[in-house]
Short mmCIF file of C-alpha atoms in Angstrom, two decimals:
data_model
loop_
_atom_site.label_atom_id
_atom_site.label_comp_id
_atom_site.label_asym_id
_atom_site.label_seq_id
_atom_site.Cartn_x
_atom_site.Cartn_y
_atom_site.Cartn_z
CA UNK A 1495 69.14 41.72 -35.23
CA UNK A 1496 69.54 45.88 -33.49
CA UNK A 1497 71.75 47.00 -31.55
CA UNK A 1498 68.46 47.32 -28.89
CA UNK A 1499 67.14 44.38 -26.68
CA UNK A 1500 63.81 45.10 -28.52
CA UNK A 1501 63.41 45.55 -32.55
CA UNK A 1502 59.96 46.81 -32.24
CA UNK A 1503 61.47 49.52 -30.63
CA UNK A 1504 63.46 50.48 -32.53
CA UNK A 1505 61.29 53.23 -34.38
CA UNK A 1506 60.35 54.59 -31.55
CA UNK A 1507 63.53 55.35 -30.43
CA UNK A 1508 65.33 56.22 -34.39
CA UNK A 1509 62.35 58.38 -34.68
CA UNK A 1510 59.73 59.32 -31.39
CA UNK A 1511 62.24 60.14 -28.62
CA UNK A 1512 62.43 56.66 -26.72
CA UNK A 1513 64.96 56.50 -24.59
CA UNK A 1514 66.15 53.07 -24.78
CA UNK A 1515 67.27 52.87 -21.45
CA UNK A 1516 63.24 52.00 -20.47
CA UNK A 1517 63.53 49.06 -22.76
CA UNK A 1518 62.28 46.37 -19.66
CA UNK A 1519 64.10 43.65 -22.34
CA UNK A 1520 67.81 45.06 -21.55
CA UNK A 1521 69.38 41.66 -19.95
CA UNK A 1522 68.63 39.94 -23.25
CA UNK A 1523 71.55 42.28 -24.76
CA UNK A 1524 73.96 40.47 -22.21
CA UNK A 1525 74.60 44.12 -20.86
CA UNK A 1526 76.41 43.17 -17.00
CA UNK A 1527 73.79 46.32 -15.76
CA UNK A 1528 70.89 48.24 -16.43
CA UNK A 1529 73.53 51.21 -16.35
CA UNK A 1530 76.13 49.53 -18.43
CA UNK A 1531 73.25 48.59 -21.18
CA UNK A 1532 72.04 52.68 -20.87
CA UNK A 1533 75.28 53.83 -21.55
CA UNK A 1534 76.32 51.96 -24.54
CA UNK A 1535 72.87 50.54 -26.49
CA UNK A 1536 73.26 53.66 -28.77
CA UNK A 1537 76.79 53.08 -29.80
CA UNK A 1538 76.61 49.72 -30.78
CA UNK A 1539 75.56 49.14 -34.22
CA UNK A 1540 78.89 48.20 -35.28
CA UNK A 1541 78.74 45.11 -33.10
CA UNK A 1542 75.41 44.35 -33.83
CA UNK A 1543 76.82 44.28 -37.26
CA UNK A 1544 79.33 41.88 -36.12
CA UNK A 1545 76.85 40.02 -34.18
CA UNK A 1546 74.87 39.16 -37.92
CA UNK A 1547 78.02 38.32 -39.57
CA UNK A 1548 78.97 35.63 -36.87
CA UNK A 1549 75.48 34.08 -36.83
CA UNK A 1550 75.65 34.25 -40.83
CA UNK A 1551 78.98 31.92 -40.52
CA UNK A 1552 78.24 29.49 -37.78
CA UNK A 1553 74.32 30.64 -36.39
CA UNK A 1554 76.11 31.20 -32.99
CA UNK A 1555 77.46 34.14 -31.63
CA UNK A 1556 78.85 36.21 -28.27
CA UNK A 1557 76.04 38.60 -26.82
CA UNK A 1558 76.43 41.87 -27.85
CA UNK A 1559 78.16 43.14 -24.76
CA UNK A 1560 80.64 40.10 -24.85
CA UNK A 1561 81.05 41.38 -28.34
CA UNK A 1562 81.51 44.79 -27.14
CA UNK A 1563 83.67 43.92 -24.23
CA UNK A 1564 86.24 42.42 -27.01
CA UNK A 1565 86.58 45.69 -29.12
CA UNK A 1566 87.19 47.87 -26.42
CA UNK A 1567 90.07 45.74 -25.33
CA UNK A 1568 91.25 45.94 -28.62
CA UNK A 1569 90.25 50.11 -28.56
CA UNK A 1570 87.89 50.11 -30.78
CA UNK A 1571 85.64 52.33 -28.56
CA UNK A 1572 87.26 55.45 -26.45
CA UNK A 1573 86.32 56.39 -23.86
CA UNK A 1574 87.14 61.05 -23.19
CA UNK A 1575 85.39 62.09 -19.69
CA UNK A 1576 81.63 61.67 -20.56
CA UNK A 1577 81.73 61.02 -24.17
CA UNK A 1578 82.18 57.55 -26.50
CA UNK A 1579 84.07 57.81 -29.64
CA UNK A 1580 83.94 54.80 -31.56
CA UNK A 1581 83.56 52.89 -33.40
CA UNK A 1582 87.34 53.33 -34.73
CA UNK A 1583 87.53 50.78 -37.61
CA UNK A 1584 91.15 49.67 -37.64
CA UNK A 1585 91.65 48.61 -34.43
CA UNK A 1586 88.08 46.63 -34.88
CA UNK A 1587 89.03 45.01 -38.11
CA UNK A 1588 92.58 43.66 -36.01
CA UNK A 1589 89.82 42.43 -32.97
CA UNK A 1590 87.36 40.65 -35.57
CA UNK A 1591 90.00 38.86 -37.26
CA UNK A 1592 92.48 38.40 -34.13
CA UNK A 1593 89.32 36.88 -31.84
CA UNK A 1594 86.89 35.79 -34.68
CA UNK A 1595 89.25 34.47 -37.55
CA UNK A 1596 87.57 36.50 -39.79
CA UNK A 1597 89.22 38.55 -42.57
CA UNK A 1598 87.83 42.53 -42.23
CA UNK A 1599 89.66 45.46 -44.61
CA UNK A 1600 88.74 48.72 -43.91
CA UNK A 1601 88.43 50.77 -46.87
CA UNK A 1602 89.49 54.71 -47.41
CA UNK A 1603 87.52 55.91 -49.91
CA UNK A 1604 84.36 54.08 -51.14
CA UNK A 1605 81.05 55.52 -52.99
CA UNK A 1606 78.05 53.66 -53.68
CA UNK A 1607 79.56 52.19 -57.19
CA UNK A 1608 81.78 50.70 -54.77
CA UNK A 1609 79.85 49.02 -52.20
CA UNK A 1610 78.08 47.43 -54.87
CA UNK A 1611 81.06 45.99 -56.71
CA UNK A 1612 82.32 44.45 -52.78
CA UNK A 1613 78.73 43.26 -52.53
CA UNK A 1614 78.92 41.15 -56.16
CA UNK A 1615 82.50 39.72 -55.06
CA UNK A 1616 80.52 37.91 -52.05
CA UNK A 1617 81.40 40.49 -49.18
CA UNK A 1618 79.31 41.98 -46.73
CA UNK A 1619 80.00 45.05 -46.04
CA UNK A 1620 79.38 47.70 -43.14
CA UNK A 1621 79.09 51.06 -43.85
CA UNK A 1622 77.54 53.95 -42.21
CA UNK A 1623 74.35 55.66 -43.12
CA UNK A 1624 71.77 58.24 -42.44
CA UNK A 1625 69.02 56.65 -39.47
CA UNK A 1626 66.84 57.97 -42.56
CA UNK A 1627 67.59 54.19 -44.04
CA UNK A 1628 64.41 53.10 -42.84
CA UNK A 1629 62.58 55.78 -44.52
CA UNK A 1630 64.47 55.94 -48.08
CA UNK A 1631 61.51 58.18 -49.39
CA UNK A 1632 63.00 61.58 -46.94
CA UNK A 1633 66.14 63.66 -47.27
CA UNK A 1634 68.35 62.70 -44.60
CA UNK A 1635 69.25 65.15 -41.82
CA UNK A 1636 72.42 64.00 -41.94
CA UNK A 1637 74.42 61.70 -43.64
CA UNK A 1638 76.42 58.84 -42.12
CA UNK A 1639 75.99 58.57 -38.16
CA UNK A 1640 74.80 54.77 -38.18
CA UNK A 1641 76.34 51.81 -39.34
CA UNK A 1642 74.69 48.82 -41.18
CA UNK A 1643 75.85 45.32 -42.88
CA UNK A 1644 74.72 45.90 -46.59
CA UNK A 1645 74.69 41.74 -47.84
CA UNK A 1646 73.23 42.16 -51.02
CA UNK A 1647 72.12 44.57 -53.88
CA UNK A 1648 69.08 44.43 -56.50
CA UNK A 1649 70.00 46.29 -59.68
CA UNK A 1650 71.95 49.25 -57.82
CA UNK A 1651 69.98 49.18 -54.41
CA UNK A 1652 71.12 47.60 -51.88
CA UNK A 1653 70.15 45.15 -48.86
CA UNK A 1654 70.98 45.28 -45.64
CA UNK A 1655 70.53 42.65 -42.62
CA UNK A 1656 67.69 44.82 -40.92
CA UNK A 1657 66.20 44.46 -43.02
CA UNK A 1658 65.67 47.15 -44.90
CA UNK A 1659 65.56 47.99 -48.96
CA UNK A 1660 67.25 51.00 -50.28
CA UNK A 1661 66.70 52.01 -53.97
CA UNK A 1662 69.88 53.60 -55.68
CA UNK A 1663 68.86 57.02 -54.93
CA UNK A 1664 68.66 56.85 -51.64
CA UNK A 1665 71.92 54.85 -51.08
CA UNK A 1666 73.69 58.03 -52.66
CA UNK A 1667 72.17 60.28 -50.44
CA UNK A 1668 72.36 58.36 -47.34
CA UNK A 1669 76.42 57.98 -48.09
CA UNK A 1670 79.06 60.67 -46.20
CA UNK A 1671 79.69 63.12 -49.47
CA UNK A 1672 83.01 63.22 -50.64
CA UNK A 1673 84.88 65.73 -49.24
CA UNK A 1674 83.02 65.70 -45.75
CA UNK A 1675 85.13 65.71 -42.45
CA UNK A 1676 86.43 62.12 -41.52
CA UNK A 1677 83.83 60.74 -38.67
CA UNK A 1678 85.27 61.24 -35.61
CA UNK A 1679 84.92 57.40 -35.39
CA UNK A 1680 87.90 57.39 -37.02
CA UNK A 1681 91.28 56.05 -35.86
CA UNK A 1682 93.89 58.80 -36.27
CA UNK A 1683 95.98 56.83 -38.94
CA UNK A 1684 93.01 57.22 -41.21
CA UNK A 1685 92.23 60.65 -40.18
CA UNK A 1686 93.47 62.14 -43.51
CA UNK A 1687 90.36 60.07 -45.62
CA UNK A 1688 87.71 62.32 -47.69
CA UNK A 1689 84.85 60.22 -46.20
CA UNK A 1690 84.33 57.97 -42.83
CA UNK A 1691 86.12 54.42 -44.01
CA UNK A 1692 84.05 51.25 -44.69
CA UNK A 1693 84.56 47.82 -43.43
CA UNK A 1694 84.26 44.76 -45.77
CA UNK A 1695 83.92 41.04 -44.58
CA UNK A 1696 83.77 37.79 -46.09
CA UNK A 1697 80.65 36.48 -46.77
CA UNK A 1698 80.51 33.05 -46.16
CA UNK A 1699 78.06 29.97 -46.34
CA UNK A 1700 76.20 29.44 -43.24
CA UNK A 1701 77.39 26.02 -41.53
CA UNK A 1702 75.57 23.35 -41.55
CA UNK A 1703 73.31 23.18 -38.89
#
C-alpha cells in the first residue's frame, strides 16, 4: 500500500526526481482527474495510512481519494493560495472515528520508547519519519516530513506496513527531536507541542473473510 498508484515507483520518486504526476497508473488511486491526482499524490501518506488500517479491519476500504475527500470535509487538509497544509491530526482523528468507527488519539509528546510501548498494547500507530526510512543505513536530511503506520516492533525496531524494517538506531534518528518546531501539519490547538503529534489506532483482528 503508497500513497502512489504505482509502488515500484515509489523509489524513483522518494529518491531519483520522478514526478509522480507521469505515473500512467493514476485512475487506480480513485483520483476524479489526472490534475486532481498531480496535486495531491504527495500529500497523502496519512490516508494511505488510513487506507492499511481499514483493509487490516475488514480487507475493504474507500479509494484513497474517497478517503481523502472525507478528511478535507472534516479539515484535515488546508488549503492557503497554492500551498497544502495537512495533514492536521485532530480534526483527522474526529473524521476516522466519526466516518470509520474507529477509535484514533493523537498524542503530544511521544519518543521512540513510546511508540514501542503503543505498539506492545496492540495499537498501530502513525507517526512521521524521515523518507530516509527506506534506507535506515543514511543520516536523514531531515527528520519527520512523511508519515507511516508502524504495526509492530522486533526487540526495539520497529515495523511498518510498507514494508519496511527499522533497527532502533535508526528509529531515533528518523523521529522529530525534542524541542523541534511543531510541523506545520499541526492543528493550532496543538501548536504549543515540542514535537509533530502522533496518531495511535486500534489494532484489530482482520475479519473473517
Amino acid at each position: 500500500m503508497t500513497q502512489y498508484a504505482s509502488a515500484h515507483l515509489i523509489t524513483r520518486i522518494a529518491y531519483l526526481g520522478y514526478d509522480p504526476a507521469d505515473d500512467p497508473n493514476w485512475p487506480l488511486s480513485g483520483a476524479p482527474s489526472h490534475a486532481a491526482y498531480s496535486k495531491w499524490c504527495r500529500h497523502i501518506c496519512g490516508i494511505a495510512c488510513l487506507r492499511m488500517a481499514l483493509l487490516h479491519r475488514s480487507d475493504d476500504a474507500p479509494s484513497l481519494f474517497t478517503l481523502l475527500a472525507g478528511a478535507r470535509r472534516y479539515g484535515a487538509y488546508v488549503q492557503q493560495d497554492d500551498e497544502i497544509k495537512g495533514l492536521i491530526y485532530a480534526p483527522f482523528a474526529r473524521y476516522v472515528e466519526d466516518t470509520h468507527q474507529m477509535a484514533a488519539t493523537v498524542h503530544g509528546h511521544l519518543d521512540p520508547a513510546d511508540l514501542l510501548a503503543l505498539l506492545d498494547e496492540g495499537r498501530m500507530v502513525m507517526t512521521s519519519v524521515s523518507r530516509e526510512i527506506r534506507r535506515p543505513g543514511l543520516d536523514p536530511e531531515r527528520r519527520g516530513g512523511h508519515l507511516v503506520l508502524a504495526i509492530g516492533h522486533d526487540n526495539g525496531g520497529s515495523s511498518t506496513a510498507i514494508p519496511a524494517a527499522i533497527p532502533p538506531r535508526p528509529v531515533k534518528r528518523a523521529f522529530p527531536s525534542t524541542g523541534s518546531p511543531t510541523s506545520s501539519a499541526i492543528a493550532a490547538s496543538a501548536s504549543t507541542c515540542a514535537a509533530p503529534d502522533r496518531l495511535s489506532l486500534p489494532r484489530l483482528p482482520p475479519s473473517s473473510r
